[in-house]
mmCIF file of C-alpha atoms in Angstrom:
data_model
loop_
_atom_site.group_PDB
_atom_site.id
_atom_site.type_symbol
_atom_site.label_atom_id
_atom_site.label_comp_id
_atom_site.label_asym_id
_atom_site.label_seq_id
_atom_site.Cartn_x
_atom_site.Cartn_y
_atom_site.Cartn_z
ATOM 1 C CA UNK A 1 13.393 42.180 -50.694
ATOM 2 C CA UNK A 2 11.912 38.478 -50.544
ATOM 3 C CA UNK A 3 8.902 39.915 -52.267
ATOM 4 C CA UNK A 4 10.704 41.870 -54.784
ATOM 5 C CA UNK A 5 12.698 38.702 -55.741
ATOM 6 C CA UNK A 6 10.106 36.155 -55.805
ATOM 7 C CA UNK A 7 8.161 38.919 -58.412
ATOM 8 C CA UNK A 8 11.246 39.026 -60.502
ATOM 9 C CA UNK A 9 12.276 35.712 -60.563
ATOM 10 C CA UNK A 10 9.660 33.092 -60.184
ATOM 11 C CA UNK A 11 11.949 30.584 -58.835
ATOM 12 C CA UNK A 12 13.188 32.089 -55.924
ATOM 13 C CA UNK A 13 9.474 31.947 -54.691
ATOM 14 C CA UNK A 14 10.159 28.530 -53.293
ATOM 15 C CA UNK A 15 12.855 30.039 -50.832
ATOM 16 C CA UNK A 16 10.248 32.489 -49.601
ATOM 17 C CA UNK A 17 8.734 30.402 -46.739
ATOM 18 C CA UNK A 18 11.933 29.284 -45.677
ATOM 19 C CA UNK A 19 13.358 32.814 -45.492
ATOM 20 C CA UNK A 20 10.284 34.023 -43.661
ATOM 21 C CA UNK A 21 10.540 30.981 -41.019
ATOM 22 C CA UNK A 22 14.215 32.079 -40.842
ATOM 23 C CA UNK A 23 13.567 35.251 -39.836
ATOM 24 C CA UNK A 24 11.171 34.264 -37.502
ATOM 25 C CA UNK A 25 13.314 32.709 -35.614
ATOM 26 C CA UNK A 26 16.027 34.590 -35.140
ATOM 27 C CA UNK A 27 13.466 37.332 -34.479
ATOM 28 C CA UNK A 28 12.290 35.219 -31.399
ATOM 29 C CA UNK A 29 15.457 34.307 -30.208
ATOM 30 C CA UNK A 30 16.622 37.929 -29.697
ATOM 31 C CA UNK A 31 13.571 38.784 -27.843
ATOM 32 C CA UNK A 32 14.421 35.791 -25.612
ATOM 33 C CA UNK A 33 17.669 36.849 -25.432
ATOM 34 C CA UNK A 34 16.541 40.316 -24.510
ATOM 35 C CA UNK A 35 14.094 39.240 -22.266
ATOM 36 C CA UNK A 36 16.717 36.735 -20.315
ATOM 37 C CA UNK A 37 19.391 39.813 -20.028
ATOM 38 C CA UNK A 38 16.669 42.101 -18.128
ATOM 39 C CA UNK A 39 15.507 39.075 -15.741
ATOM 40 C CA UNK A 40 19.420 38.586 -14.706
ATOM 41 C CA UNK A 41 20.229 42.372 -14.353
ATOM 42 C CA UNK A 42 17.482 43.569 -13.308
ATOM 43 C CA UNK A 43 16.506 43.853 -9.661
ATOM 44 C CA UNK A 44 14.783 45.668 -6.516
ATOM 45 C CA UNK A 45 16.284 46.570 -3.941
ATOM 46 C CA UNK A 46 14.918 48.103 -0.615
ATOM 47 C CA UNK A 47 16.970 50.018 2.090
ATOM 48 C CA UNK A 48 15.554 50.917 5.386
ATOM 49 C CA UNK A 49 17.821 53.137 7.774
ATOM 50 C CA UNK A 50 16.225 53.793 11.188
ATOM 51 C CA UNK A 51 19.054 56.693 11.571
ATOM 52 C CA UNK A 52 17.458 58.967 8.680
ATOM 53 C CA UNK A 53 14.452 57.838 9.059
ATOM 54 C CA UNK A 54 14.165 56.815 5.562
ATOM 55 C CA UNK A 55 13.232 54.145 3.235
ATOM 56 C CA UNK A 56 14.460 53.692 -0.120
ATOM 57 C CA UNK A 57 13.189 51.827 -3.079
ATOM 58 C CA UNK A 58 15.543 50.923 -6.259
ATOM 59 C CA UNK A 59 14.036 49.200 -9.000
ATOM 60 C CA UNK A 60 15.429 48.459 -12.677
ATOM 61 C CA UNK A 61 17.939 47.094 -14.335
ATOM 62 C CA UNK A 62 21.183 46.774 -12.214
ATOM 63 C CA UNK A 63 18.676 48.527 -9.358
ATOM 64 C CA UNK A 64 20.378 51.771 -10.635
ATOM 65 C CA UNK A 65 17.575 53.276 -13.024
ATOM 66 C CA UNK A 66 15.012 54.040 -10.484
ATOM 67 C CA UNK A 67 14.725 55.221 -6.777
ATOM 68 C CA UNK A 68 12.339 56.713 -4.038
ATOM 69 C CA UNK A 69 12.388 57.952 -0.575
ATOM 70 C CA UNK A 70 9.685 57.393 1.797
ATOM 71 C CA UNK A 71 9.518 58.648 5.020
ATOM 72 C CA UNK A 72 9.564 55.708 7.992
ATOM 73 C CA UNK A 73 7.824 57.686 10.178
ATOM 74 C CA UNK A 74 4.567 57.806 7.834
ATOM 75 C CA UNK A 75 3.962 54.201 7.961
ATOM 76 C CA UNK A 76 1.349 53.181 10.561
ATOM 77 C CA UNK A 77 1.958 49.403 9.731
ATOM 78 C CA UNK A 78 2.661 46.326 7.663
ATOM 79 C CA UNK A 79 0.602 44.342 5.489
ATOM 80 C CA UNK A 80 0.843 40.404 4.178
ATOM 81 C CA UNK A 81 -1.574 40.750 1.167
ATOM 82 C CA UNK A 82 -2.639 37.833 -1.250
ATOM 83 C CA UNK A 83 -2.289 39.101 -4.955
ATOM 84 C CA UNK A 84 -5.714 40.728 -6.204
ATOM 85 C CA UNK A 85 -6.288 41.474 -2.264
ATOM 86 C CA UNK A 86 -6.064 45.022 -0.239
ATOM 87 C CA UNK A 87 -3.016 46.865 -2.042
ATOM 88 C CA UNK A 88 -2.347 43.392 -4.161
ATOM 89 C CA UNK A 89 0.934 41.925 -5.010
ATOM 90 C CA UNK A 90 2.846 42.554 -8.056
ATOM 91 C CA UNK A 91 3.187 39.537 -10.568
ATOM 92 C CA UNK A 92 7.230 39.957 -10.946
ATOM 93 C CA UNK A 93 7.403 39.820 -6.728
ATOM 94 C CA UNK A 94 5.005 36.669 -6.327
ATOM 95 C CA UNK A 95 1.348 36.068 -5.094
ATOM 96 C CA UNK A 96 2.064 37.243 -1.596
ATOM 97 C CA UNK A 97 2.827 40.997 -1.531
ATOM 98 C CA UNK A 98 4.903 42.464 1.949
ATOM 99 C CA UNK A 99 3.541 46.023 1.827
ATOM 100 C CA UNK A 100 4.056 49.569 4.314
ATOM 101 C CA UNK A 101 0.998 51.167 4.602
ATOM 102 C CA UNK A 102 -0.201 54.739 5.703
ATOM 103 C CA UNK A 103 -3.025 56.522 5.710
ATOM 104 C CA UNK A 104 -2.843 58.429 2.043
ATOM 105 C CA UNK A 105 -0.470 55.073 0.159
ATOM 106 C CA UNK A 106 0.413 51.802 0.062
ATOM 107 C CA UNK A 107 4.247 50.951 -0.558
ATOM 108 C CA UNK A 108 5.551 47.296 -1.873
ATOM 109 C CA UNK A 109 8.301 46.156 -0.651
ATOM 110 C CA UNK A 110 8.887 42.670 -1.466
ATOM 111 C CA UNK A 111 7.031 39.582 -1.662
ATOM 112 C CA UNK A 112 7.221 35.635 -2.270
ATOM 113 C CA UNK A 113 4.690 32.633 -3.732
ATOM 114 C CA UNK A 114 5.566 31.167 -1.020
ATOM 115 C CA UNK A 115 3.541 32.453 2.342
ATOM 116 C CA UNK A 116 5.229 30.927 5.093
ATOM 117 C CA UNK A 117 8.236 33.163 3.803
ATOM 118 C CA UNK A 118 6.444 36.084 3.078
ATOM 119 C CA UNK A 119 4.799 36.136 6.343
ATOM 120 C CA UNK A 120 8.434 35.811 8.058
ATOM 121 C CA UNK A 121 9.874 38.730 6.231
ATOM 122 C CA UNK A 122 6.515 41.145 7.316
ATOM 123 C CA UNK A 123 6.767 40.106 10.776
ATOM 124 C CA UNK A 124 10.956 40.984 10.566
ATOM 125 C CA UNK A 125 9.721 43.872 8.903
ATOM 126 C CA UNK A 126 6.941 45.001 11.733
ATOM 127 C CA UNK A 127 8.919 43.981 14.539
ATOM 128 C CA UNK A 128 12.136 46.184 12.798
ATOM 129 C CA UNK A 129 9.843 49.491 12.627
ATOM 130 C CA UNK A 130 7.572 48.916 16.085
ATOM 131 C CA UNK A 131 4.196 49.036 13.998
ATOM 132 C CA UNK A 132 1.497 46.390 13.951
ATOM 133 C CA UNK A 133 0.873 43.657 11.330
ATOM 134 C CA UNK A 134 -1.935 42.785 9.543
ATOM 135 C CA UNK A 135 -2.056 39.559 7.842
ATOM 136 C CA UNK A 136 -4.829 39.030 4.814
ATOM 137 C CA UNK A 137 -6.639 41.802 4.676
ATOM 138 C CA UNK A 138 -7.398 40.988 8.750
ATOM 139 C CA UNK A 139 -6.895 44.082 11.697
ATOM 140 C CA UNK A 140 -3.590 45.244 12.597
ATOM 141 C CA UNK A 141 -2.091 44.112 15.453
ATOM 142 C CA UNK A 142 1.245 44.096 17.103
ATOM 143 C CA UNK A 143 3.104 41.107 15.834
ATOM 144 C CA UNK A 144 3.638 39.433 19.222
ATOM 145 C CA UNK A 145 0.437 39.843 20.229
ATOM 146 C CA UNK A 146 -1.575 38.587 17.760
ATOM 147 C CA UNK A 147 -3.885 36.502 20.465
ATOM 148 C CA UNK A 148 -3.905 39.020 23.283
ATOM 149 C CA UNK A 149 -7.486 40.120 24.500
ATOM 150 C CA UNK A 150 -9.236 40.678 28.061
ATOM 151 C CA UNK A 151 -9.999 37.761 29.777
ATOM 152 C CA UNK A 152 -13.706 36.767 29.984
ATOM 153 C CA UNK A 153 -14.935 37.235 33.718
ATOM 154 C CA UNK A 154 -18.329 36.938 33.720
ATOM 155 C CA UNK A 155 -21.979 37.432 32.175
ATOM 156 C CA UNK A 156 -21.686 40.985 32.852
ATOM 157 C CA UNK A 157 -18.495 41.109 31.004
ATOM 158 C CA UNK A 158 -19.401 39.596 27.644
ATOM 159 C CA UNK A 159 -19.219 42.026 24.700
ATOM 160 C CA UNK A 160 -23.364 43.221 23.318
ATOM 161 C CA UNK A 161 -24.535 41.069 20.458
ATOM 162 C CA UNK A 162 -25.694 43.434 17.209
ATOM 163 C CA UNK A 163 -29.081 43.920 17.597
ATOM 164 C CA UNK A 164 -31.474 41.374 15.778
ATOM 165 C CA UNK A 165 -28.715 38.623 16.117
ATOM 166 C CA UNK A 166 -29.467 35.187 15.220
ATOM 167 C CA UNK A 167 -26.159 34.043 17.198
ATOM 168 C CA UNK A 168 -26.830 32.394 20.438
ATOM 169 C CA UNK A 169 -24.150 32.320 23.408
ATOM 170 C CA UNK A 170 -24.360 30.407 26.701
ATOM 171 C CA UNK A 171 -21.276 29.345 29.224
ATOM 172 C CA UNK A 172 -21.245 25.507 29.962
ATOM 173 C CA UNK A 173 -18.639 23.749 31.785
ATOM 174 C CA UNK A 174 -16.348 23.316 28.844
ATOM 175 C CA UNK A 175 -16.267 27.057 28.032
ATOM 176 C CA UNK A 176 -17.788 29.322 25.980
ATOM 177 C CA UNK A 177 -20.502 27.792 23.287
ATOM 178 C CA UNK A 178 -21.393 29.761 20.245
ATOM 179 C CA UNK A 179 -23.972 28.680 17.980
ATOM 180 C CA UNK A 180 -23.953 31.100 14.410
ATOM 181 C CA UNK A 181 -26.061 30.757 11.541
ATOM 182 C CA UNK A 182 -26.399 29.500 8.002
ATOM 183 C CA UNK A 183 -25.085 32.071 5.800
ATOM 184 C CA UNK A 184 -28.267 32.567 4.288
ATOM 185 C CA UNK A 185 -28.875 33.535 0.442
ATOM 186 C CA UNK A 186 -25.934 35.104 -0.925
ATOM 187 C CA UNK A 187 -25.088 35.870 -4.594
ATOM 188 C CA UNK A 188 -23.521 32.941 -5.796
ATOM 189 C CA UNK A 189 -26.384 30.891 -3.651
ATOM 190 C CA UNK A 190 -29.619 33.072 -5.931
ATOM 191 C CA UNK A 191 -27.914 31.789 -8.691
ATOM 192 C CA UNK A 192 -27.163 28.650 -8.445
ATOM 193 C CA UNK A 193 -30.731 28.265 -7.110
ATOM 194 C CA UNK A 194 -31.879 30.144 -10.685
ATOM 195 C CA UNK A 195 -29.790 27.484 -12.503
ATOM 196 C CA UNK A 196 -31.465 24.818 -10.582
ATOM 197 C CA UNK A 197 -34.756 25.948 -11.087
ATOM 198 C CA UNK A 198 -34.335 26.605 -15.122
ATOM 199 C CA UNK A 199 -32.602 23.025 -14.999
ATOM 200 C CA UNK A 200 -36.216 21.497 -13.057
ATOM 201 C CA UNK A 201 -38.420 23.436 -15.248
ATOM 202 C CA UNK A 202 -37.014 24.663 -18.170
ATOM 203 C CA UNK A 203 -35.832 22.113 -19.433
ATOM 204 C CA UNK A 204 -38.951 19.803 -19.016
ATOM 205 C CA UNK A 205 -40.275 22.517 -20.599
ATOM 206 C CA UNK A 206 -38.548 23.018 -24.219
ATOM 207 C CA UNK A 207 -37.730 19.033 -24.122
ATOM 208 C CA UNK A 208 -41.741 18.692 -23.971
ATOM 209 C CA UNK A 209 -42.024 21.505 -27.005
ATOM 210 C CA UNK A 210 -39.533 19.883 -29.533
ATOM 211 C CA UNK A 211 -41.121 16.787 -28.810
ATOM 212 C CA UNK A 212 -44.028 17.699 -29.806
ATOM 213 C CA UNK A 213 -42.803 19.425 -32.934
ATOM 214 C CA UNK A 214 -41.104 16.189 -33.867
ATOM 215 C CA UNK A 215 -43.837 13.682 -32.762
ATOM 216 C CA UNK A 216 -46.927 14.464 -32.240
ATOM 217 C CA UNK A 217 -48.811 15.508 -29.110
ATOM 218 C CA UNK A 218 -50.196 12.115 -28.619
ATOM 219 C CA UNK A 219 -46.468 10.439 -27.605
ATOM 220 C CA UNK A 220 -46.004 13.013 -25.161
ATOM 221 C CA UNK A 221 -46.998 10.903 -22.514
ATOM 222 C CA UNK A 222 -44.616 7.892 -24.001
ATOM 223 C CA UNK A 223 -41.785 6.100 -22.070
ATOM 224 C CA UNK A 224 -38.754 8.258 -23.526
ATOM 225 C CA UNK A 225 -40.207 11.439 -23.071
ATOM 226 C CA UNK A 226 -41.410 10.537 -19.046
ATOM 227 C CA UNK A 227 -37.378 9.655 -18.471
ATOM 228 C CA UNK A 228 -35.939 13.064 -19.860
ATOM 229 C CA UNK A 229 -38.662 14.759 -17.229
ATOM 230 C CA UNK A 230 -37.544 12.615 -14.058
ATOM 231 C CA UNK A 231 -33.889 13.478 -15.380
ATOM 232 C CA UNK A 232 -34.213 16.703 -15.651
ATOM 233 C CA UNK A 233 -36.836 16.971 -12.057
ATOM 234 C CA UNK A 234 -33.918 14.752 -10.568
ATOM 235 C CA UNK A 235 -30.997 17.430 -11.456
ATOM 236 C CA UNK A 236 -32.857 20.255 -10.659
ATOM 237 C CA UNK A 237 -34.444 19.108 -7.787
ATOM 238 C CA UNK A 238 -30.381 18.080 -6.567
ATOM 239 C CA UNK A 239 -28.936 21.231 -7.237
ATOM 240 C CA UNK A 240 -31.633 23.210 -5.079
ATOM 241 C CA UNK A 241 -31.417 20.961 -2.044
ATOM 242 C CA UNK A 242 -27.464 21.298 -2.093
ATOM 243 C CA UNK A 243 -28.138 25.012 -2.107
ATOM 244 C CA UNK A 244 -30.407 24.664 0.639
ATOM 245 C CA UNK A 245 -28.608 22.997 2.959
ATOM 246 C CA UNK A 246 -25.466 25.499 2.043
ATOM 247 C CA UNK A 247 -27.299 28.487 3.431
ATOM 248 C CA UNK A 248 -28.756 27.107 6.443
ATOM 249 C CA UNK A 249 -25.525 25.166 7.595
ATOM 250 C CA UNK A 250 -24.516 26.744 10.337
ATOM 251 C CA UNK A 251 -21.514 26.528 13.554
ATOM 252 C CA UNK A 252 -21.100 25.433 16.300
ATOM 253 C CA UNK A 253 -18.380 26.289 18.706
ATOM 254 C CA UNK A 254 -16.795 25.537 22.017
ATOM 255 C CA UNK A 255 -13.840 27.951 23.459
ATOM 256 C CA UNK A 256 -11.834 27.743 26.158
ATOM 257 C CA UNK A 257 -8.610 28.456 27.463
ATOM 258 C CA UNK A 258 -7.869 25.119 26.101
ATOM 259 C CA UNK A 259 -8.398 25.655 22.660
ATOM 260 C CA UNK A 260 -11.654 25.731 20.299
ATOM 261 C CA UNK A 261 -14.048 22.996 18.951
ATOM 262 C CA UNK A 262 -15.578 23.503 16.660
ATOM 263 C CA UNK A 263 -18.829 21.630 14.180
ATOM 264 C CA UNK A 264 -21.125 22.370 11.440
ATOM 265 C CA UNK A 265 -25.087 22.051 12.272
ATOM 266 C CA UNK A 266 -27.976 21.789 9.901
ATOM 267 C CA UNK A 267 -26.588 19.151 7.643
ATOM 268 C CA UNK A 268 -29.075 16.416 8.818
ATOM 269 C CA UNK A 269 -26.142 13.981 9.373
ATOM 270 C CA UNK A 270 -24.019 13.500 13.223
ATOM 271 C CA UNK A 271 -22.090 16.585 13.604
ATOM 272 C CA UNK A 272 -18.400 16.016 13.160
ATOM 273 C CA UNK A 273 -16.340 17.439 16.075
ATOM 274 C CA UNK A 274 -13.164 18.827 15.011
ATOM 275 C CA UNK A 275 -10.746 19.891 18.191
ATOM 276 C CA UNK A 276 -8.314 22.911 17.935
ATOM 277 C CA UNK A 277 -5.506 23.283 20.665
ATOM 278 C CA UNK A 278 -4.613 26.476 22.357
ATOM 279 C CA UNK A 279 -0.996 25.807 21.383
ATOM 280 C CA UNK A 280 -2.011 25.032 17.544
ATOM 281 C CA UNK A 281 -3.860 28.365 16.949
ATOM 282 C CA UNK A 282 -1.695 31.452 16.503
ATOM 283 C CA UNK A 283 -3.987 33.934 14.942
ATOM 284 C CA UNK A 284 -8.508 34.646 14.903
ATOM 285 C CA UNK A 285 -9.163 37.494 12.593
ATOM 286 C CA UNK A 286 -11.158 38.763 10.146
ATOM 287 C CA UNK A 287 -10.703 37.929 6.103
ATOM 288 C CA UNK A 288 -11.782 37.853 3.392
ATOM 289 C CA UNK A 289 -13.022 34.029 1.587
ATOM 290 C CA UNK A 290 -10.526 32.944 -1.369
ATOM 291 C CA UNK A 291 -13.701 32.714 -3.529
ATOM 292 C CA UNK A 292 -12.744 34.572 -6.749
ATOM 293 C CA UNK A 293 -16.598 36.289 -8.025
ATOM 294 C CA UNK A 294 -17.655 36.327 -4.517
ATOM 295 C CA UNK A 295 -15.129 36.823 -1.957
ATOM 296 C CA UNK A 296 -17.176 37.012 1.966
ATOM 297 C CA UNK A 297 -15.775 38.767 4.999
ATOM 298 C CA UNK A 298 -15.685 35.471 7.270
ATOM 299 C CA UNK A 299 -13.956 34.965 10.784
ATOM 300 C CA UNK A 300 -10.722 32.695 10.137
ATOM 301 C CA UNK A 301 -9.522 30.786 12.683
ATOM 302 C CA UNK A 302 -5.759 30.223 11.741
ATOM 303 C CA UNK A 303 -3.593 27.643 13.074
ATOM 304 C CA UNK A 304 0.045 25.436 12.321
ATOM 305 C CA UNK A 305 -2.467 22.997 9.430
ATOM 306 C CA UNK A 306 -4.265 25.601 7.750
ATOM 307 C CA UNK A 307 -7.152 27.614 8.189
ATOM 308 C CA UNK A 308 -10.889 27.622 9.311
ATOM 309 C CA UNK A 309 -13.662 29.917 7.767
ATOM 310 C CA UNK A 310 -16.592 30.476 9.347
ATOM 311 C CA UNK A 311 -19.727 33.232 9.413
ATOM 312 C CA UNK A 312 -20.163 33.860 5.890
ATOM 313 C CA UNK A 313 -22.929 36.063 5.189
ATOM 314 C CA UNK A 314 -23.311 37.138 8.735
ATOM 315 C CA UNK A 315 -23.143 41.235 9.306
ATOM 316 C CA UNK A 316 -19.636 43.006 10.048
ATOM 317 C CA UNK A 317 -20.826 43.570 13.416
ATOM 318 C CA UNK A 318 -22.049 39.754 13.784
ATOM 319 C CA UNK A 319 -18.523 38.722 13.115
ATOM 320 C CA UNK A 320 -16.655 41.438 14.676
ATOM 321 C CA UNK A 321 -18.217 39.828 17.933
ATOM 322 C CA UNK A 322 -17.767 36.388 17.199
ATOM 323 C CA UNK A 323 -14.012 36.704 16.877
ATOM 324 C CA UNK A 324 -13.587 39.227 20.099
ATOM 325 C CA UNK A 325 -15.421 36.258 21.752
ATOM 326 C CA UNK A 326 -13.230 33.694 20.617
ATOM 327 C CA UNK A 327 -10.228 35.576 21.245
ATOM 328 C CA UNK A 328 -11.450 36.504 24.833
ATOM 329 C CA UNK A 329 -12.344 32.540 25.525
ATOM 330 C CA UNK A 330 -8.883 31.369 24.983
ATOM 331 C CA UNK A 331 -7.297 34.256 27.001
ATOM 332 C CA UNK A 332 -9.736 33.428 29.898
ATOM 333 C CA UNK A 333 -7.697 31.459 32.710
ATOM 334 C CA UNK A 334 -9.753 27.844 33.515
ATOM 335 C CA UNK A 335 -8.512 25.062 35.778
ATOM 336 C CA UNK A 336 -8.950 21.616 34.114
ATOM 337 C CA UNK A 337 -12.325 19.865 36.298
ATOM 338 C CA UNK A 338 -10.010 16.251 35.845
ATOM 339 C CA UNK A 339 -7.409 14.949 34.269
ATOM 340 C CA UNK A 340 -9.514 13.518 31.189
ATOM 341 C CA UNK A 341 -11.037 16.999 30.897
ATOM 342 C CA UNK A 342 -7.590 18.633 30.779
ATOM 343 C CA UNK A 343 -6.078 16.504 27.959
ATOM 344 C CA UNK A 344 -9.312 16.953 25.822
ATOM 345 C CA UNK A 345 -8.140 19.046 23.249
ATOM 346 C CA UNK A 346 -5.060 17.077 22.934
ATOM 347 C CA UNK A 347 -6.344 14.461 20.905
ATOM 348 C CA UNK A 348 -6.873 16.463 17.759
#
């Protein structure tokens, strides 16, 4: 009608834009409104009864428009999972997704952005139905027990390394000392280490060309053009020895019924010891890295500060090992040698 208007009478084309803009914005404001009504009304809503046997799921606006029944007795556990991770958390829940899993589906039933609460609400949850937990991706295991494993007894009771293993193992008198591995070349190492070689030669390379196009041949060999190649040698030559010593930094652990320590090796620099106590770790599993393009199974050592990653790149099996050893270490029994030996650890 604005149109038809403006055509007709030429001066009501200056109230066009201001019409338009008008509409516009009342346009936006009802989707807001719209959008604001659903977010208040809207809901889900989860029931578990341990009587039936049954769990049910009501999702939509006033949690009447939508339901399912699941079976309780179909789940085999629960699962903390990281958005984007195993069965992946819903973006109107939060980044951490509390999940029932069976063999043939994956059910959501709530989740938070906030982990420590998510991770209180799937152990309720596991502890509630009797079935393990599994936290990141990591094994399931019952929620109590997260550090139970066979004590350590002996040479003859240590778990066989993969064959071809690079990891070394000895007993000393603090405990249990592991030494893994760089991670070797993995994906993101090849090509950064292609980026640092086109950087070193490359660009030397068509630097040297367009010089030479602009000036000559004969100033090749001139001041300016000498600094670009020791610029470009220098990045290059940077980027590849950070990607060297990457892959062959490797760990090197100490466990004991006392708690872990734990360094990196291969740096060329004193090894920074950093001291883990028994009572500060409450979970070793295996997870996946946070990286985004490429994520690494790793053993994670997790404890009341945060987290530890280590063994990325080494084989499933490599890493299956290291964290049964860990995990049997601290359950293995030691009396402190000394008093100074027993209060170690507690200087972390």
């Amino acid at each position: 009608m604005a149109l038809v208007a403006a055509l007709a009478f030429p001066g009501v084309a200056l109230f066009v834009p201001f019409l338009w803009s008008a509409w516009q914005a009342w346009a936006m404001a009802l989707v807001t409104c719209v959008w604001a009504a659903y977010q208040l009304t809207s809901g889900w809503k989860a029931l578990l009864n341990k009587e039936t046997q049954l769990l049910r799921l009501w999702s939509g606006v006033g949690v009447f428009f939508s339901a399912n029944t699941h079976p309780l007795d179909s789940f085999s556990s629960v699962a903390l999972s990281p958005r984007g991770k195993a069965g992946g958390a819903s973006r109107d829940w939060g980044f951490y997704s509390v999940e029932l899993k069976s063999p043939t589906r994956t059910v959501q039933v709530s989740g938070s952005d906030d982990r420590e609460e998510a991770l209180e609400l799937a152990q309720a949850l596991s502890r509630f139905l009797g079935v393990d937990l599994s936290v990141d991706g990591g094994h399931a295991r019952p929620v109590d027990a997260r550090l139970e494993a066979v004590p350590l007894e002996g040479d003859q009771t240590l778990p066989s390394l993969p064959p071809g293993s690079r990891i070394r193992v000895r007993q000393s008198a603090q405990g249990w000392v592991l030494e893994l591995p760089g991670c070797g070349w993995r994906p993101h190492s090849v090509i950064k280490a292609g980026i640092a070689l086109v950087i070193a030669v490359g660009g030397p390379t068509v630097f040297g060309l367009l010089w030479v196009r602009s000036f000559g041949l004969r100033h090749l060999v001139s001041r300016e053009p000498m600094i670009a190649l020791c610029v470009f040698l220098s990045l290059g030559g940077l980027l590849l020895w950070s990607v060297i010593r990457e892959i062959s930094r490797g760990w090197f652990l100490t466990a004991s019924a006392r708690g872990i320590e734990y360094s990196r090796t291969g740096s060329g620099t004193p090894r920074k010891v950093t001291r883990l106590p028994a009572s500060q770790i409450e979970d070793i599993d295996l997870r996946e890295t946070d990286e985004n393009h490429f994520r690494n199974l790793t053993v994670v050592i997790e404890h009341k500060k945060g987290f530890v990653w280590m063994g990325a790149g080494l084989s499933r099996e490599e890493l299956e090992w290291t964290e049964t050893m860990l995990r049997r270490a601290l359950a293995t029994p030691r009396a402190p040698r000394d008093e100074d030996d027993a209060s170690l650890l507690m200087r972390a």
